[in-house]
Amino acid sequence: MIVCQCLAISDADIRAAIAWMRAADPETIVTAGKIYRVLGKQADCGGCMSLFVETMRQSPGFPVVPCSAAPPILRQPPVGEAISE
């Protein structure tokens, strides 16, 4: 399916770009701008952006899969609460 007529970008192109980015860096944050750059293109009129982003979000490689070796997320304690080690 053609997602962007101006630049002839298909849903398969978007999925392939995401797969390529995941192969290069499994923890990369996928954005529409990065997909355009991977495809060697630049956004034009923006009329397709809602369909482009929806296609991107539905792609199997879109979400970042947390690495099991990643450190726990740190949080800021509420004011007055001591930080326990």
mmCIF file of N, CA, C and O in Angstrom:
data_model
loop_
_atom_site.group_PDB
_atom_site.id
_atom_site.type_symbol
_atom_site.label_atom_id
_atom_site.label_comp_id
_atom_site.label_asym_id
_atom_site.label_seq_id
_atom_site.Cartn_x
_atom_site.Cartn_y
_atom_site.Cartn_z
ATOM 1 N N MET A 1 0.847 -1.174 0.000
ATOM 2 C CA MET A 1 0.000 0.000 0.000
ATOM 3 C C MET A 1 0.890 1.234 0.000
ATOM 4 O O MET A 1 1.856 1.308 0.770
ATOM 5 N N ILE A 2 0.581 2.202 -0.835
ATOM 6 C CA ILE A 2 1.320 3.463 -0.873
ATOM 7 C C ILE A 2 0.852 4.324 0.295
ATOM 8 O O ILE A 2 -0.338 4.579 0.465
ATOM 9 N N VAL A 3 1.798 4.768 1.115
ATOM 10 C CA VAL A 3 1.491 5.628 2.259
ATOM 11 C C VAL A 3 1.683 7.086 1.861
ATOM 12 O O VAL A 3 0.894 7.943 2.226
ATOM 13 N N CYS A 4 2.731 7.368 1.104
ATOM 14 C CA CYS A 4 3.037 8.737 0.674
ATOM 15 C C CYS A 4 3.148 8.762 -0.845
ATOM 16 O O CYS A 4 4.086 8.200 -1.410
ATOM 17 N N GLN A 5 2.188 9.414 -1.492
ATOM 18 C CA GLN A 5 2.212 9.500 -2.945
ATOM 19 C C GLN A 5 3.306 10.440 -3.429
ATOM 20 O O GLN A 5 3.927 10.190 -4.449
ATOM 21 N N CYS A 6 3.549 11.520 -2.720
ATOM 22 C CA CYS A 6 4.556 12.501 -3.145
ATOM 23 C C CYS A 6 5.933 11.861 -3.303
ATOM 24 O O CYS A 6 6.655 12.164 -4.249
ATOM 25 N N LEU A 7 6.290 10.991 -2.366
ATOM 26 C CA LEU A 7 7.627 10.406 -2.348
ATOM 27 C C LEU A 7 7.627 8.912 -2.665
ATOM 28 O O LEU A 7 8.664 8.265 -2.584
ATOM 29 N N ALA A 8 6.476 8.370 -3.009
ATOM 30 C CA ALA A 8 6.322 6.950 -3.344
ATOM 31 C C ALA A 8 6.857 6.046 -2.236
ATOM 32 O O ALA A 8 7.650 5.134 -2.481
ATOM 33 N N ILE A 9 6.413 6.292 -1.005
ATOM 34 C CA ILE A 9 6.797 5.464 0.140
ATOM 35 C C ILE A 9 5.648 4.516 0.449
ATOM 36 O O ILE A 9 4.508 4.947 0.629
ATOM 37 N N SER A 10 5.968 3.235 0.530
ATOM 38 C CA SER A 10 4.939 2.238 0.823
ATOM 39 C C SER A 10 5.041 1.781 2.273
ATOM 40 O O SER A 10 6.031 2.055 2.959
ATOM 41 N N ASP A 11 4.034 1.045 2.711
ATOM 42 C CA ASP A 11 4.079 0.481 4.062
ATOM 43 C C ASP A 11 5.235 -0.504 4.189
ATOM 44 O O ASP A 11 5.883 -0.591 5.229
ATOM 45 N N ALA A 12 5.547 -1.220 3.103
ATOM 46 C CA ALA A 12 6.676 -2.152 3.117
ATOM 47 C C ALA A 12 7.999 -1.399 3.288
ATOM 48 O O ALA A 12 8.907 -1.883 3.971
ATOM 49 N N ASP A 13 8.106 -0.216 2.687
ATOM 50 C CA ASP A 13 9.310 0.608 2.859
ATOM 51 C C ASP A 13 9.481 1.010 4.321
ATOM 52 O O ASP A 13 10.587 0.968 4.858
ATOM 53 N N ILE A 14 8.390 1.393 4.955
ATOM 54 C CA ILE A 14 8.430 1.813 6.356
ATOM 55 C C ILE A 14 8.849 0.641 7.241
ATOM 56 O O ILE A 14 9.728 0.769 8.097
ATOM 57 N N ARG A 15 8.232 -0.518 7.028
ATOM 58 C CA ARG A 15 8.594 -1.705 7.820
ATOM 59 C C ARG A 15 10.050 -2.108 7.602
ATOM 60 O O ARG A 15 10.762 -2.468 8.541
ATOM 61 N N ALA A 16 10.520 -2.025 6.358
ATOM 62 C CA ALA A 16 11.918 -2.379 6.061
ATOM 63 C C ALA A 16 12.880 -1.400 6.732
ATOM 64 O O ALA A 16 13.925 -1.809 7.252
ATOM 65 N N ALA A 17 12.541 -0.120 6.737
ATOM 66 C CA ALA A 17 13.397 0.880 7.387
ATOM 67 C C ALA A 17 13.469 0.628 8.887
ATOM 68 O O ALA A 17 14.549 0.708 9.491
ATOM 69 N N ILE A 18 12.338 0.294 9.497
ATOM 70 C CA ILE A 18 12.318 -0.003 10.936
ATOM 71 C C ILE A 18 13.146 -1.257 11.218
ATOM 72 O O ILE A 18 13.937 -1.278 12.166
ATOM 73 N N ALA A 19 13.007 -2.280 10.413
ATOM 74 C CA ALA A 19 13.778 -3.509 10.597
ATOM 75 C C ALA A 19 15.272 -3.227 10.473
ATOM 76 O O ALA A 19 16.085 -3.744 11.254
ATOM 77 N N TRP A 20 15.660 -2.392 9.520
ATOM 78 C CA TRP A 20 17.060 -2.040 9.339
ATOM 79 C C TRP A 20 17.593 -1.298 10.564
ATOM 80 O O TRP A 20 18.691 -1.589 11.046
ATOM 81 N N MET A 21 16.800 -0.342 11.081
ATOM 82 C CA MET A 21 17.224 0.406 12.272
ATOM 83 C C MET A 21 17.355 -0.521 13.478
ATOM 84 O O MET A 21 18.297 -0.390 14.258
ATOM 85 N N ARG A 22 16.420 -1.443 13.646
ATOM 86 C CA ARG A 22 16.474 -2.392 14.772
ATOM 87 C C ARG A 22 17.693 -3.312 14.656
ATOM 88 O O ARG A 22 18.310 -3.649 15.659
ATOM 89 N N ALA A 23 18.029 -3.713 13.441
ATOM 90 C CA ALA A 23 19.206 -4.563 13.251
ATOM 91 C C ALA A 23 20.481 -3.805 13.618
ATOM 92 O O ALA A 23 21.411 -4.374 14.187
ATOM 93 N N ALA A 24 20.516 -2.519 13.306
ATOM 94 C CA ALA A 24 21.693 -1.703 13.612
ATOM 95 C C ALA A 24 21.781 -1.368 15.099
ATOM 96 O O ALA A 24 22.862 -1.358 15.674
ATOM 97 N N ASP A 25 20.630 -1.084 15.723
ATOM 98 C CA ASP A 25 20.597 -0.714 17.144
ATOM 99 C C ASP A 25 19.231 -1.101 17.705
ATOM 100 O O ASP A 25 18.256 -0.385 17.498
ATOM 101 N N PRO A 26 19.133 -2.229 18.417
ATOM 102 C CA PRO A 26 17.844 -2.714 18.913
ATOM 103 C C PRO A 26 17.123 -1.754 19.858
ATOM 104 O O PRO A 26 15.925 -1.858 20.031
ATOM 105 N N GLU A 27 17.852 -0.810 20.459
ATOM 106 C CA GLU A 27 17.232 0.091 21.425
ATOM 107 C C GLU A 27 16.996 1.497 20.874
ATOM 108 O O GLU A 27 16.662 2.406 21.622
ATOM 109 N N THR A 28 17.174 1.685 19.567
ATOM 110 C CA THR A 28 16.970 3.006 18.996
ATOM 111 C C THR A 28 15.508 3.430 19.097
ATOM 112 O O THR A 28 14.605 2.598 19.088
ATOM 113 N N ILE A 29 15.290 4.708 19.236
ATOM 114 C CA ILE A 29 13.932 5.253 19.227
ATOM 115 C C ILE A 29 13.580 5.533 17.765
ATOM 116 O O ILE A 29 14.261 6.313 17.096
ATOM 117 N N VAL A 30 12.540 4.898 17.279
ATOM 118 C CA VAL A 30 12.134 5.053 15.882
ATOM 119 C C VAL A 30 11.235 6.270 15.753
ATOM 120 O O VAL A 30 10.241 6.385 16.469
ATOM 121 N N THR A 31 11.601 7.175 14.858
ATOM 122 C CA THR A 31 10.785 8.360 14.582
ATOM 123 C C THR A 31 10.525 8.439 13.081
ATOM 124 O O THR A 31 11.242 7.825 12.285
ATOM 125 N N ALA A 32 9.532 9.226 12.715
ATOM 126 C CA ALA A 32 9.232 9.409 11.294
ATOM 127 C C ALA A 32 10.428 10.039 10.583
ATOM 128 O O ALA A 32 10.783 9.639 9.470
ATOM 129 N N GLY A 33 11.078 10.995 11.217
ATOM 130 C CA GLY A 33 12.244 11.642 10.619
ATOM 131 C C GLY A 33 13.367 10.663 10.335
ATOM 132 O O GLY A 33 14.014 10.731 9.282
ATOM 133 N N LYS A 34 13.601 9.737 11.260
ATOM 134 C CA LYS A 34 14.645 8.733 11.048
ATOM 135 C C LYS A 34 14.280 7.817 9.890
ATOM 136 O O LYS A 34 15.147 7.418 9.109
ATOM 137 N N ILE A 35 13.006 7.479 9.770
ATOM 138 C CA ILE A 35 12.581 6.612 8.662
ATOM 139 C C ILE A 35 12.807 7.321 7.331
ATOM 140 O O ILE A 35 13.325 6.731 6.388
ATOM 141 N N TYR A 36 12.434 8.595 7.252
ATOM 142 C CA TYR A 36 12.688 9.354 6.023
ATOM 143 C C TYR A 36 14.175 9.339 5.679
ATOM 144 O O TYR A 36 14.560 9.123 4.530
ATOM 145 N N ARG A 37 15.037 9.573 6.674
ATOM 146 C CA ARG A 37 16.482 9.595 6.420
ATOM 147 C C ARG A 37 16.993 8.234 5.954
ATOM 148 O O ARG A 37 17.807 8.158 5.042
ATOM 149 N N VAL A 38 16.512 7.156 6.588
ATOM 150 C CA VAL A 38 16.924 5.810 6.173
ATOM 151 C C VAL A 38 16.529 5.566 4.717
ATOM 152 O O VAL A 38 17.276 4.952 3.958
ATOM 153 N N LEU A 39 15.374 6.076 4.332
ATOM 154 C CA LEU A 39 14.897 5.884 2.962
ATOM 155 C C LEU A 39 15.524 6.873 1.982
ATOM 156 O O LEU A 39 15.263 6.813 0.781
ATOM 157 N N GLY A 40 16.343 7.800 2.499
ATOM 158 C CA GLY A 40 16.988 8.788 1.641
ATOM 159 C C GLY A 40 16.024 9.833 1.117
ATOM 160 O O GLY A 40 16.210 10.383 0.041
ATOM 161 N N LYS A 41 14.987 10.105 1.895
ATOM 162 C CA LYS A 41 13.958 11.057 1.467
ATOM 163 C C LYS A 41 13.749 12.112 2.543
ATOM 164 O O LYS A 41 14.286 12.011 3.638
ATOM 165 N N GLN A 42 12.961 13.114 2.232
ATOM 166 C CA GLN A 42 12.661 14.189 3.152
ATOM 167 C C GLN A 42 11.163 14.482 3.056
ATOM 168 O O GLN A 42 10.611 14.512 1.959
ATOM 169 N N ALA A 43 10.529 14.704 4.196
ATOM 170 C CA ALA A 43 9.082 14.956 4.200
ATOM 171 C C ALA A 43 8.757 16.113 3.252
ATOM 172 O O ALA A 43 9.510 17.072 3.148
ATOM 173 N N ASP A 44 7.625 15.981 2.572
ATOM 174 C CA ASP A 44 7.250 16.995 1.585
ATOM 175 C C ASP A 44 6.048 17.786 2.082
ATOM 176 O O ASP A 44 6.209 18.708 2.863
ATOM 177 N N CYS A 45 4.850 17.408 1.711
ATOM 178 C CA CYS A 45 3.669 18.207 2.053
ATOM 179 C C CYS A 45 3.109 17.887 3.439
ATOM 180 O O CYS A 45 2.429 18.710 4.041
ATOM 181 N N GLY A 46 3.349 16.678 3.949
ATOM 182 C CA GLY A 46 2.845 16.293 5.269
ATOM 183 C C GLY A 46 1.432 15.749 5.263
ATOM 184 O O GLY A 46 0.912 15.379 6.317
ATOM 185 N N GLY A 47 0.804 15.671 4.105
ATOM 186 C CA GLY A 47 -0.558 15.163 4.031
ATOM 187 C C GLY A 47 -0.693 13.700 4.437
ATOM 188 O O GLY A 47 -1.746 13.262 4.872
ATOM 189 N N CYS A 48 0.390 12.959 4.339
ATOM 190 C CA CYS A 48 0.370 11.536 4.664
ATOM 191 C C CYS A 48 0.798 11.256 6.097
ATOM 192 O O CYS A 48 0.806 10.098 6.517
ATOM 193 N N MET A 49 1.164 12.279 6.848
ATOM 194 C CA MET A 49 1.815 12.054 8.134
ATOM 195 C C MET A 49 0.987 11.197 9.090
ATOM 196 O O MET A 49 1.539 10.333 9.768
ATOM 197 N N SER A 50 -0.316 11.393 9.153
ATOM 198 C CA SER A 50 -1.116 10.576 10.076
ATOM 199 C C SER A 50 -1.077 9.101 9.665
ATOM 200 O O SER A 50 -0.919 8.219 10.515
ATOM 201 N N LEU A 51 -1.176 8.801 8.376
ATOM 202 C CA LEU A 51 -1.097 7.421 7.901
ATOM 203 C C LEU A 51 0.327 6.886 8.063
ATOM 204 O O LEU A 51 0.522 5.732 8.441
ATOM 205 N N PHE A 52 1.314 7.731 7.821
ATOM 206 C CA PHE A 52 2.719 7.346 7.974
ATOM 207 C C PHE A 52 2.999 6.922 9.412
ATOM 208 O O PHE A 52 3.547 5.852 9.668
ATOM 209 N N VAL A 53 2.587 7.746 10.375
ATOM 210 C CA VAL A 53 2.819 7.448 11.788
ATOM 211 C C VAL A 53 2.018 6.230 12.232
ATOM 212 O O VAL A 53 2.526 5.386 12.970
ATOM 213 N N GLU A 54 0.788 6.092 11.763
ATOM 214 C CA GLU A 54 -0.026 4.922 12.118
ATOM 215 C C GLU A 54 0.624 3.641 11.578
ATOM 216 O O GLU A 54 0.688 2.628 12.280
ATOM 217 N N THR A 55 1.126 3.684 10.350
ATOM 218 C CA THR A 55 1.813 2.530 9.767
ATOM 219 C C THR A 55 3.072 2.211 10.565
ATOM 220 O O THR A 55 3.357 1.048 10.859
ATOM 221 N N MET A 56 3.794 3.244 10.947
ATOM 222 C CA MET A 56 5.006 3.084 11.735
ATOM 223 C C MET A 56 4.692 2.412 13.073
ATOM 224 O O MET A 56 5.346 1.456 13.465
ATOM 225 N N ARG A 57 3.659 2.871 13.752
ATOM 226 C CA ARG A 57 3.288 2.332 15.067
ATOM 227 C C ARG A 57 2.804 0.891 14.993
ATOM 228 O O ARG A 57 2.937 0.145 15.955
ATOM 229 N N GLN A 58 2.200 0.498 13.878
ATOM 230 C CA GLN A 58 1.683 -0.866 13.736
ATOM 231 C C GLN A 58 2.745 -1.853 13.263
ATOM 232 O O GLN A 58 2.489 -3.054 13.228
ATOM 233 N N SER A 59 3.921 -1.358 12.918
ATOM 234 C CA SER A 59 4.992 -2.241 12.453
ATOM 235 C C SER A 59 5.515 -3.077 13.607
ATOM 236 O O SER A 59 5.677 -2.582 14.722
ATOM 237 N N PRO A 60 5.804 -4.357 13.359
ATOM 238 C CA PRO A 60 6.227 -5.245 14.443
ATOM 239 C C PRO A 60 7.514 -4.811 15.129
ATOM 240 O O PRO A 60 7.695 -5.054 16.309
ATOM 241 N N GLY A 61 8.418 -4.141 14.436
ATOM 242 C CA GLY A 61 9.679 -3.741 15.045
ATOM 243 C C GLY A 61 9.654 -2.384 15.714
ATOM 244 O O GLY A 61 10.665 -1.914 16.214
ATOM 245 N N PHE A 62 8.499 -1.719 15.730
ATOM 246 C CA PHE A 62 8.428 -0.348 16.247
ATOM 247 C C PHE A 62 8.750 -0.223 17.737
ATOM 248 O O PHE A 62 9.584 0.587 18.110
ATOM 249 N N PRO A 63 8.129 -1.018 18.622
ATOM 250 C CA PRO A 63 8.396 -0.807 20.047
ATOM 251 C C PRO A 63 9.818 -1.222 20.438
ATOM 252 O O PRO A 63 10.373 -2.157 19.879
ATOM 253 N N VAL A 64 10.363 -0.487 21.394
ATOM 254 C CA VAL A 64 11.678 -0.840 21.930
ATOM 255 C C VAL A 64 11.478 -1.978 22.915
ATOM 256 O O VAL A 64 10.648 -1.893 23.819
ATOM 257 N N VAL A 65 12.221 -3.055 22.727
ATOM 258 C CA VAL A 65 12.171 -4.184 23.649
ATOM 259 C C VAL A 65 13.232 -3.934 24.711
ATOM 260 O O VAL A 65 14.412 -3.791 24.386
ATOM 261 N N PRO A 66 12.829 -3.830 25.990
ATOM 262 C CA PRO A 66 13.809 -3.522 27.019
ATOM 263 C C PRO A 66 14.887 -4.598 27.124
ATOM 264 O O PRO A 66 14.604 -5.779 27.037
ATOM 265 N N CYS A 67 16.091 -4.136 27.282
ATOM 266 C CA CYS A 67 17.230 -5.038 27.452
ATOM 267 C C CYS A 67 17.223 -5.543 28.890
ATOM 268 O O CYS A 67 17.061 -4.771 29.826
ATOM 269 N N SER A 68 17.411 -6.832 29.091
ATOM 270 C CA SER A 68 17.377 -7.403 30.445
ATOM 271 C C SER A 68 18.554 -6.925 31.286
ATOM 272 O O SER A 68 18.494 -6.938 32.506
ATOM 273 N N ALA A 69 19.628 -6.468 30.644
ATOM 274 C CA ALA A 69 20.801 -6.007 31.381
ATOM 275 C C ALA A 69 20.733 -4.512 31.697
ATOM 276 O O ALA A 69 21.644 -3.971 32.287
ATOM 277 N N ALA A 70 19.656 -3.862 31.293
ATOM 278 C CA ALA A 70 19.544 -2.420 31.526
ATOM 279 C C ALA A 70 19.373 -2.131 33.013
ATOM 280 O O ALA A 70 18.742 -2.900 33.733
ATOM 281 N N PRO A 71 19.947 -1.027 33.475
ATOM 282 C CA PRO A 71 19.788 -0.689 34.886
ATOM 283 C C PRO A 71 18.340 -0.312 35.180
ATOM 284 O O PRO A 71 17.614 0.104 34.273
ATOM 285 N N PRO A 72 17.900 -0.445 36.430
ATOM 286 C CA PRO A 72 16.530 -0.064 36.756
ATOM 287 C C PRO A 72 16.332 1.437 36.549
ATOM 288 O O PRO A 72 17.287 2.210 36.621
ATOM 289 N N ILE A 73 15.118 1.812 36.274
ATOM 290 C CA ILE A 73 14.804 3.232 36.077
ATOM 291 C C ILE A 73 14.881 3.931 37.423
ATOM 292 O O ILE A 73 14.316 3.476 38.412
ATOM 293 N N LEU A 74 15.599 5.033 37.434
ATOM 294 C CA LEU A 74 15.736 5.801 38.665
ATOM 295 C C LEU A 74 14.577 6.776 38.769
ATOM 296 O O LEU A 74 14.094 7.296 37.774
ATOM 297 N N ARG A 75 14.154 7.033 39.954
ATOM 298 C CA ARG A 75 13.078 8.000 40.137
ATOM 299 C C ARG A 75 13.514 9.026 41.153
ATOM 300 O O ARG A 75 14.340 8.766 42.015
ATOM 301 N N GLN A 76 12.976 10.195 41.042
ATOM 302 C CA GLN A 76 13.258 11.270 41.990
ATOM 303 C C GLN A 76 12.364 11.055 43.196
ATOM 304 O O GLN A 76 11.148 10.959 43.053
ATOM 305 N N PRO A 77 12.953 10.921 44.405
ATOM 306 C CA PRO A 77 12.105 10.731 45.586
ATOM 307 C C PRO A 77 11.332 12.012 45.896
ATOM 308 O O PRO A 77 11.787 13.105 45.573
ATOM 309 N N PRO A 78 10.149 11.881 46.493
ATOM 310 C CA PRO A 78 9.406 13.070 46.890
ATOM 311 C C PRO A 78 10.231 13.899 47.877
ATOM 312 O O PRO A 78 11.110 13.375 48.566
ATOM 313 N N VAL A 79 9.956 15.173 47.914
ATOM 314 C CA VAL A 79 10.683 16.085 48.803
ATOM 315 C C VAL A 79 10.581 15.580 50.227
ATOM 316 O O VAL A 79 9.503 15.222 50.708
ATOM 317 N N GLY A 80 11.695 15.492 50.917
ATOM 318 C CA GLY A 80 11.726 15.059 52.302
ATOM 319 C C GLY A 80 11.945 13.563 52.477
ATOM 320 O O GLY A 80 12.246 13.103 53.562
ATOM 321 N N GLU A 81 11.818 12.775 51.409
ATOM 322 C CA GLU A 81 12.033 11.326 51.506
ATOM 323 C C GLU A 81 13.507 11.026 51.266
ATOM 324 O O GLU A 81 14.124 11.542 50.347
ATOM 325 N N ALA A 82 14.068 10.194 52.109
ATOM 326 C CA ALA A 82 15.467 9.845 51.972
ATOM 327 C C ALA A 82 15.642 8.801 50.866
ATOM 328 O O ALA A 82 14.752 7.985 50.623
ATOM 329 N N ILE A 83 16.785 8.849 50.229
ATOM 330 C CA ILE A 83 17.099 7.864 49.194
ATOM 331 C C ILE A 83 17.731 6.654 49.877
ATOM 332 O O ILE A 83 18.701 6.766 50.596
ATOM 333 N N SER A 84 17.141 5.490 49.698
ATOM 334 C CA SER A 84 17.684 4.273 50.301
ATOM 335 C C SER A 84 18.609 3.596 49.310
ATOM 336 O O SER A 84 18.354 3.577 48.118
ATOM 337 N N GLU A 85 19.666 3.032 49.803
ATOM 338 C CA GLU A 85 20.655 2.366 48.942
ATOM 339 C C GLU A 85 20.470 0.890 48.985
ATOM 340 O O GLU A 85 20.233 0.240 49.871
#
